[in-house]
XYZ file of C-alpha atoms in Angstrom:
491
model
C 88.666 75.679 128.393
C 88.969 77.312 124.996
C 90.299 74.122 123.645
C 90.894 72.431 120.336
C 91.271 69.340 119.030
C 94.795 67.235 120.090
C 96.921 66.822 116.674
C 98.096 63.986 117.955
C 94.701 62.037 118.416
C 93.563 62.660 114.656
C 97.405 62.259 112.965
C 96.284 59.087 111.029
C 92.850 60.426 109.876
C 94.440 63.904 108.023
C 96.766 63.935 104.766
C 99.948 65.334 105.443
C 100.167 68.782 103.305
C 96.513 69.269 105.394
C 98.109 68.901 108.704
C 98.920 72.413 109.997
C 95.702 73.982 108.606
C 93.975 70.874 110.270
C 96.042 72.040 113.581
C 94.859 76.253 113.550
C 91.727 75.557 112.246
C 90.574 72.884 114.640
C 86.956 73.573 116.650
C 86.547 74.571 120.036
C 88.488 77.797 120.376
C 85.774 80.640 120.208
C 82.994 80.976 122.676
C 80.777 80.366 119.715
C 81.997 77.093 118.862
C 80.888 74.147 121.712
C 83.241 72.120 123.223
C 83.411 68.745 123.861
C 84.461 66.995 126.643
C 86.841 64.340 124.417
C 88.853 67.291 123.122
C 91.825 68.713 124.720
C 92.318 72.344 125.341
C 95.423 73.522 122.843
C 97.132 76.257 125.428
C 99.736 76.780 123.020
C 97.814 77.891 119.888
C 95.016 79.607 122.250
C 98.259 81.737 123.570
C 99.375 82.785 120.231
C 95.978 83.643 119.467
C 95.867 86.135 122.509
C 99.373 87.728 121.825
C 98.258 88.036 118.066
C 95.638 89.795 119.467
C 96.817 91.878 121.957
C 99.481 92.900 119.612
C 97.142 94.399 116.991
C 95.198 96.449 119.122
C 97.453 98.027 121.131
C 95.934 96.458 124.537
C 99.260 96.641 126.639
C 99.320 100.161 125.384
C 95.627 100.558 125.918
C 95.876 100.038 129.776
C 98.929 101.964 129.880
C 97.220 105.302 128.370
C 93.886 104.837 130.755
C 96.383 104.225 134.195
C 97.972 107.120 132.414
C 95.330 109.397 132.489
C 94.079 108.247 135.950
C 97.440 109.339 137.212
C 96.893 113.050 135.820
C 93.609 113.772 136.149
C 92.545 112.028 139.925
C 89.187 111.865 138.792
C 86.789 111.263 141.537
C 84.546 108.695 139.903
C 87.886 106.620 137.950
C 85.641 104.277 135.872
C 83.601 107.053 134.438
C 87.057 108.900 133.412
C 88.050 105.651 131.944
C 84.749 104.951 129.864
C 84.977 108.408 128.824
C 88.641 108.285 127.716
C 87.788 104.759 125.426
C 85.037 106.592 123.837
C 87.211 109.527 122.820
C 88.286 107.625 119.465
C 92.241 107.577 120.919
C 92.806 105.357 123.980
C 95.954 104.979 124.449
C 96.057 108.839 124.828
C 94.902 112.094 124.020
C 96.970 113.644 120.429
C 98.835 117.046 120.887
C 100.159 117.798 117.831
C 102.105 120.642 117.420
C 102.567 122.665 113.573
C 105.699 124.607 112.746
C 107.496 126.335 109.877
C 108.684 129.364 108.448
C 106.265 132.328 108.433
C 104.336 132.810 105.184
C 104.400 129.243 103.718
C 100.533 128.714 103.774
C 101.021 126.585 107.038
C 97.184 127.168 108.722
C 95.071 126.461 106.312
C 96.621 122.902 106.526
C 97.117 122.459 110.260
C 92.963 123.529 110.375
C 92.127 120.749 107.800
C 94.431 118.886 109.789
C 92.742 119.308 113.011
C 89.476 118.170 111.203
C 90.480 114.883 109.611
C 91.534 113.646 113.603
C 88.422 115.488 115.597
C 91.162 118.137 117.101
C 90.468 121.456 118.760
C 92.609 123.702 116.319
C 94.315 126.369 118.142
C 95.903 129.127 115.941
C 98.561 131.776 117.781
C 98.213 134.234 115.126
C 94.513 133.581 115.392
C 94.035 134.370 118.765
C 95.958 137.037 118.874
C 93.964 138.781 116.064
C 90.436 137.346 117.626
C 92.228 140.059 120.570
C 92.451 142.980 118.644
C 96.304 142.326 118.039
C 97.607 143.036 114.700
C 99.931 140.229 113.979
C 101.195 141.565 110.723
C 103.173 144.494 111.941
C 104.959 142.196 114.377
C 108.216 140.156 113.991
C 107.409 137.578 116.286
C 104.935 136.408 118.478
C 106.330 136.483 122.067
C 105.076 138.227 125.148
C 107.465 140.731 125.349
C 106.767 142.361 121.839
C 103.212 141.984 122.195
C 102.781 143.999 125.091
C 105.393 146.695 124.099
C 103.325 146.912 120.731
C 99.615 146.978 122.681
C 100.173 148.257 125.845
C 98.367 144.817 126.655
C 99.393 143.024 130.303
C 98.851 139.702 128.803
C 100.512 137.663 125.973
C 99.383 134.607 123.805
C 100.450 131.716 126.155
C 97.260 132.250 128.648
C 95.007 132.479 125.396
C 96.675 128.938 124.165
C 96.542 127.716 127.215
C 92.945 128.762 127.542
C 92.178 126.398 125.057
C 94.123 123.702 125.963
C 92.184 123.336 128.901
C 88.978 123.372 127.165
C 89.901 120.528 125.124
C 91.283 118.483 127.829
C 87.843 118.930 129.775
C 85.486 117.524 126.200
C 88.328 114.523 126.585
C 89.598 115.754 122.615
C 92.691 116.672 121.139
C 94.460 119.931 119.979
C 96.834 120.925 117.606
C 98.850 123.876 118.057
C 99.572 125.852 114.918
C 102.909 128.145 115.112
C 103.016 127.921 118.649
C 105.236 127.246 120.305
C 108.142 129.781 118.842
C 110.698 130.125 121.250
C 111.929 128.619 124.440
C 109.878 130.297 126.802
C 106.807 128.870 125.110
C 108.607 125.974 124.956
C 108.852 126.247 128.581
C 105.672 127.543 129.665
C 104.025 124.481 128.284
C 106.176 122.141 130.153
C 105.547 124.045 133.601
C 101.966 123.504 132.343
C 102.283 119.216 131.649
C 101.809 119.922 128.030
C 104.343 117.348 126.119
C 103.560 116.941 122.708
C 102.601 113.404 121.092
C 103.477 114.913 117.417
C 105.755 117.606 116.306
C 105.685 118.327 112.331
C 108.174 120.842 111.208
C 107.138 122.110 107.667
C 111.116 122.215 106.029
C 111.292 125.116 103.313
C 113.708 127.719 101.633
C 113.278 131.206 102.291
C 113.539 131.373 98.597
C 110.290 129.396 98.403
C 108.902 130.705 100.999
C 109.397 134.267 99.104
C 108.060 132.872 96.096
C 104.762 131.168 97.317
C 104.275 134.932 98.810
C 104.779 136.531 95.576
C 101.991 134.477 93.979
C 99.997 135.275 97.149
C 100.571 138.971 96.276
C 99.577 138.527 92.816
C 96.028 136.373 93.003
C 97.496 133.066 92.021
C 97.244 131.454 95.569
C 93.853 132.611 96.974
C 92.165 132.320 100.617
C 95.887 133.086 102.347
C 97.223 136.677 103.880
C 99.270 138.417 102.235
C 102.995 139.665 104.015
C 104.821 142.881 103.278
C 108.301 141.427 102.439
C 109.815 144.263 105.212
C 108.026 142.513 107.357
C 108.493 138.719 106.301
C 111.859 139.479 106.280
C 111.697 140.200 109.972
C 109.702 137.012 110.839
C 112.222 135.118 108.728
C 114.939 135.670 111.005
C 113.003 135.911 113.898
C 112.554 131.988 112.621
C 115.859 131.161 112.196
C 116.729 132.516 115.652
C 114.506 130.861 117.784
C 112.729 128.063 115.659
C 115.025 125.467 116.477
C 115.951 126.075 120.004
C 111.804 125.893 120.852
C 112.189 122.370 119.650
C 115.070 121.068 120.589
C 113.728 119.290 123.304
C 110.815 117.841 121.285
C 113.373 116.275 118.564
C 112.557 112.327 119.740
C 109.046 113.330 118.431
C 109.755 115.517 115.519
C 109.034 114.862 111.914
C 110.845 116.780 109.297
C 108.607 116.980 106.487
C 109.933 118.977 102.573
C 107.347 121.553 101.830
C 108.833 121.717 98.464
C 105.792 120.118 97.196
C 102.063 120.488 96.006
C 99.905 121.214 99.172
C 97.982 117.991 98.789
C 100.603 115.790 98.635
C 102.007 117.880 101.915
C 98.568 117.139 103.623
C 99.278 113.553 102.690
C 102.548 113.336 104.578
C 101.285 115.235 107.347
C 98.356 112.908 107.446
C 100.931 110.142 107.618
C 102.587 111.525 109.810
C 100.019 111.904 112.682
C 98.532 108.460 112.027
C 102.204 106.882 113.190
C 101.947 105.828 116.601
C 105.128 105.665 119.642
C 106.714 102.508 120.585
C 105.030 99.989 122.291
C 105.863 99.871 125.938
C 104.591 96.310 126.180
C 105.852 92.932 125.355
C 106.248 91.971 121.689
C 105.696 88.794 120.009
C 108.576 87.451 118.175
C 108.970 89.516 114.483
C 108.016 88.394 111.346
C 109.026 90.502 108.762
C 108.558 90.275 104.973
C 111.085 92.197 102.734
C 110.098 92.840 98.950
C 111.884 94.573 96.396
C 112.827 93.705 93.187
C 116.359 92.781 91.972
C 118.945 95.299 93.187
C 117.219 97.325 95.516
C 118.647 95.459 98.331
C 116.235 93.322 99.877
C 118.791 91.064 101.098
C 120.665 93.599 102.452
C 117.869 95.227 104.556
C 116.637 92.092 105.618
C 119.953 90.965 107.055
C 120.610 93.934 108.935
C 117.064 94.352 110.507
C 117.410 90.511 111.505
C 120.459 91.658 113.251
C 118.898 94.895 114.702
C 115.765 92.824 116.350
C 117.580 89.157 116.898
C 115.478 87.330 114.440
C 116.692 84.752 112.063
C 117.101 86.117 108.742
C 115.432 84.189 106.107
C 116.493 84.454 102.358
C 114.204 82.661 100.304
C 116.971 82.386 97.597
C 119.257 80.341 99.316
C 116.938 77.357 100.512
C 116.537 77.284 97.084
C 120.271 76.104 96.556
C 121.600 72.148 97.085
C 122.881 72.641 100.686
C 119.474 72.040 102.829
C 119.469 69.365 105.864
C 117.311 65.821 105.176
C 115.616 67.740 108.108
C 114.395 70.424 105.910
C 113.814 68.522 102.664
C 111.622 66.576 104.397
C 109.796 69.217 106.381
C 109.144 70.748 103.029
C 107.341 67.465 101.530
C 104.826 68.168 104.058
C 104.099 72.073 104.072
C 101.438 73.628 102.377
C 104.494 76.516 101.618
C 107.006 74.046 100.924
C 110.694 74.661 102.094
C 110.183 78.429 103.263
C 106.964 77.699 105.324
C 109.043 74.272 106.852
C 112.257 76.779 107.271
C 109.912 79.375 109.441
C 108.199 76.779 111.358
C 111.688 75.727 112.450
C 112.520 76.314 116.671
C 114.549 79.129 116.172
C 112.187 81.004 113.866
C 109.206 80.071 116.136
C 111.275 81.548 119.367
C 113.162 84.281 117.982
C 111.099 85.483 114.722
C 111.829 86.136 111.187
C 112.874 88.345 108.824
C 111.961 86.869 105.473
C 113.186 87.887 101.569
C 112.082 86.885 98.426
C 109.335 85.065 99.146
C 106.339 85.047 98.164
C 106.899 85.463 94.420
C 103.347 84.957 93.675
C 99.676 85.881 95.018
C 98.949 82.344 95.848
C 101.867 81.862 97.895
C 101.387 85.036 99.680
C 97.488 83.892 100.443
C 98.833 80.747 101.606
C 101.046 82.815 104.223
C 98.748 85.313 105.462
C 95.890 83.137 105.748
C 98.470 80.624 108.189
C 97.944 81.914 111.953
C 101.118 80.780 112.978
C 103.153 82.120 110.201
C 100.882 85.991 108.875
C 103.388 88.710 108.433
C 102.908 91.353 110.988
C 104.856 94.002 108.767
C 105.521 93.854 105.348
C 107.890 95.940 103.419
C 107.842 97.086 99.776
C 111.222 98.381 98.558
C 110.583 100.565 95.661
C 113.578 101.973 92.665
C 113.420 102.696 89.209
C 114.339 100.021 87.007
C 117.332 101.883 85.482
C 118.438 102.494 89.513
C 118.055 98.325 89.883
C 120.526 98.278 86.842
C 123.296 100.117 88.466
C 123.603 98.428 91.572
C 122.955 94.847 90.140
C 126.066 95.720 88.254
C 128.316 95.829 91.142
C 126.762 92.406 92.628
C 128.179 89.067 91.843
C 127.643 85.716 93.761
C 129.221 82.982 95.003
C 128.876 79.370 93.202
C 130.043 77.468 96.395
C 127.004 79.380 98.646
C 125.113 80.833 96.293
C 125.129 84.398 98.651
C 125.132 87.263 96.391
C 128.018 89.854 97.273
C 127.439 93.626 96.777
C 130.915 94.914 98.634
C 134.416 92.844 98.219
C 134.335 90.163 101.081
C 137.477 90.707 102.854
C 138.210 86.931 102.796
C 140.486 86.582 99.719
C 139.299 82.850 99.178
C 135.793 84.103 98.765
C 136.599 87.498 96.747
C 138.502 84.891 94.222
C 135.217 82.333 93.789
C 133.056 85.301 92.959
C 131.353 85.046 89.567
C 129.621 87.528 87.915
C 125.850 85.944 87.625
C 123.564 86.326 84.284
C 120.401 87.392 86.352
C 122.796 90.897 87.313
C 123.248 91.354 83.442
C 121.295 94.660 82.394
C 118.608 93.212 80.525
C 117.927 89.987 83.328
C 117.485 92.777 85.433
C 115.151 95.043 83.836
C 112.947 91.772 82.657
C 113.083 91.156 86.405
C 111.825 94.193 87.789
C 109.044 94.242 85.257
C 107.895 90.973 86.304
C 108.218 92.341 90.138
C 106.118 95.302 89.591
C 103.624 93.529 87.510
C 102.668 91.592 90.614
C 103.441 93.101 93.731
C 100.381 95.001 94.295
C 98.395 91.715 94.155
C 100.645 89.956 96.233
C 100.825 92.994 98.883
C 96.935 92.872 98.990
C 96.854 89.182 99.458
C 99.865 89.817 102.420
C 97.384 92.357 104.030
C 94.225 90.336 104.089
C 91.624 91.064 106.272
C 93.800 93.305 108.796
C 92.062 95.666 110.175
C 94.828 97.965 110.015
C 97.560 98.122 106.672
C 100.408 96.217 107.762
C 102.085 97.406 104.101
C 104.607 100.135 103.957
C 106.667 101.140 101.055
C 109.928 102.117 101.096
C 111.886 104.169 98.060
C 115.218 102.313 98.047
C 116.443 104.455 95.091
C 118.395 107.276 97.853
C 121.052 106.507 100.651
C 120.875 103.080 102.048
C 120.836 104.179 105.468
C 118.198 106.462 104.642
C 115.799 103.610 103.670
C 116.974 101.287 106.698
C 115.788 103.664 108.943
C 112.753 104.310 107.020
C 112.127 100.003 107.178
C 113.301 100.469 110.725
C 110.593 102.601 112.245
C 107.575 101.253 110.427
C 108.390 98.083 112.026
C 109.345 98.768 115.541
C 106.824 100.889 116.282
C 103.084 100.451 116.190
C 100.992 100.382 113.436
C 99.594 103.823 112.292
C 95.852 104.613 113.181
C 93.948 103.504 110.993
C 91.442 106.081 109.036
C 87.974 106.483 110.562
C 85.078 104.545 108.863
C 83.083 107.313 107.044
């Protein structure tokens, strides 16, 4: 047995704030560590241990990318295929990232350094088509039809990106597509071929930048790109427009819209980012727990609630257990926990079956070592709402709370006996506030590192809160339903 030592049987001989570090931190639960034969085996905390595990390296999805790939491939020697897929760098499945945007935005030279960073096989259309003699900048678009009415040629560039494809799939690596593909029969050709996509990023930009960034092409300011006659960039403009979005239409549960209305490396950045996110797990999750951080009026709260609500957790405000109305229970609980009345609160049945979503806590760096450093109680996502200080200011001035429950009200509650209690509070006043978020944004980074620490992967994402509040919701929303991005390879 990987067992550990029975809480029970050494109650009287540990102090009571040392009692549920004494419990995770008892011997006998590695293979390193002996075990003796007076110690019972602790299934429940050796079970959490494997789910914690399981859950941060993707092994449900692990197994489910390598039966995957047995499925397509039929190898004829299965455990080879499988070693070789594990030492490919991406298990749970091979990336196929597909590029897009408007014509003349630059777009290649980032997909290439794109295709570097992840080990892909880059595979340009316009590329291959010039590597065959084709001269892609008399052309409108890129389709079969045009290209052989323009060369006389019986073949097009789907057999040359497919070509490719093929290559890569036999060295067990990657591609990414760049501009390809353009319209619905590429679209289609690559599902008749198996080809589906794990990443689609769609470069979002203006013709009128798009005419610009060629104009400083055309006049030496941006160097190492081609040059378009605007005749023609007209033409592959609207050739764009026309076909773009019906190509990807069926790839939209995969897309990523990314604003290329910005400098190139902070473009790369979010393209980068984008990549590294992974799909939803297809295997069973461990119940959430979720911390929410943001300072005063960026709606924390608010999130927090909702997300609760989205997942079935138990939502967790920090701010009220700090109010008169907690159980005996609880006070009691709190006496005795190294995190006082929040770490008794999420130690609680309900939080231990159905998770938590947790606000305003921890408000320092020793509080949130305390937390990540407790097995039973680390974060597995933590959120970092950030907005301007002036932003906090104008939505703290529509907030007021109520005495009786201390819950702080951002809307009119349609109850009228409620709506008439409300008071406005002095920590919404404009200068409370902006002392707040000072205070907030003094410490957070130290108390986000201390959240993190020693994952192997960041379990930190920030959020602006400062736009639409659905906006940032969903934002919150995918970073913690879905896996956690890749992290970068070690150098």
């Amino acid at each position: 047995f990987l067992g550990g030592a029975s809480y029970e049987s050494q109650e009287t001989a540990i102090e009571p704030r040392e009692r549920y570090f004494y419990f995770q931190m008892a011997p006998g639960r590695k293979l390193e560590e002996p075990v003796d034969e007076t110690w019972r085996p602790d299934l429940k905390g050796t079970s959490h241990e494997v789910n914690e595990y399981l859950e941060e390296q993707g092994g449900y999805d692990l197994f489910d990318g390598l039966i995957r790939e047995l499925m397509i491939h039929r190898p004829a020697d299965p455990l080879q295929h499988m070693v070789n897929v594990l030492e490919r760098g991406h298990p749970t499945g091979t990336m196929k990232v597909i590029v897009s945007s408007p014509p003349g935005l630059g777009r290649s030279k980032l997909a290439r350094r794109l295709a570097e960073t992840f080990d892909l096989v880059y595979i340009g259309a316009g590329e291959l088509l010039h590597e065959a003699g084709m001269d892609t900048s008399k052309m409108g678009y890129a389709e079969d039809e045009d290209i052989a009415t323009y060369t006389g040629a019986d073949f097009g560039v789907m057999p040359l990106v497919m070509e490719l494809i093929e290559q890569s799939q036999r060295k067990f690596k990657g591609f990414l597509l760049d501009g390809f593909p353009r319209t619905a029969r590429q679209t289609t050709f690559l599902k008749e071929k198996g080809i589906v996509p794990s990443h689609v990023l769609v470069l979002k930009a203006t013709e009128d930048l798009v005419r610009e960034h060629q104009r400083q092409i055309g006049e030496g300011i941006i160097q190492g790109e081609t040059y378009i006659k605007p005749e023609v960039l007209e033409q592959k403009l609207r050739a764009h427009t026309c076909h773009n979005a019906l190509a990807l239409d069926v790839y939209k549960d995969r897309v990523t819209v990314i604003d290329a209305a910005q400098s190139p490396d902070e473009l790369f950045s979010k393209m980068e980012q984008a990549v590294r996110t992974r799909p939803r797990s297809k295997g069973p999750k461990p119940p959430p727990r979720v911390v929410i951080l943001g300072p005063g009026g960026a709606g924390a709260p608010d999130h927090a609630g909702r997300l609760a609500e989205r997942l079935g957790a138990v939502f967790v405000d920090a701010r009220e257990l700090a109010g008169p109305g907690l159980s005996l229970t609880l006070r009691r609980a709190a006496e005795n926990d190294p995190l006082g009345v929040v770490g008794a609160r999420l130690r609680q049945v309900d939080c231990t079956r159905q998770g938590w979503v947790l606000c305003g806590f921890p408000p320092t760096i020793n509080q949130a070592r305390g937390l990540s450093e407790d097995p039973m109680l680390a974060p597995l996502r933590v959120v970092r709402l950030t907005a301007s200080a002036e932003c906090c200011v104008q939505r703290a001035a529509c907030c007021k709370t109520d005495p009786l429950t201390r819950k702080v009200w951002c809307e009119e509650p349609q109850i009228e006996n409620i709506r008439l209690r409300l008071q406005r509070s002095p920590q919404h006043e404009p200068e409370a506030v902006r002392s707040a978020h000072e205070d907030f944004e003094s410490k957070i980074a130290g108390i986000l590192k201390a959240l993190n620490g020693e994952a192997r992967v960041n379990r930190c994402c920030e959020v602006s809160a400062e736009g639409p509040r659905e906006q940032a919701f969903d934002a919150l929303m995918e970073f913690v339903e879905r896996q956690l991005p890749m992290p970068p390879k070690a150098p």
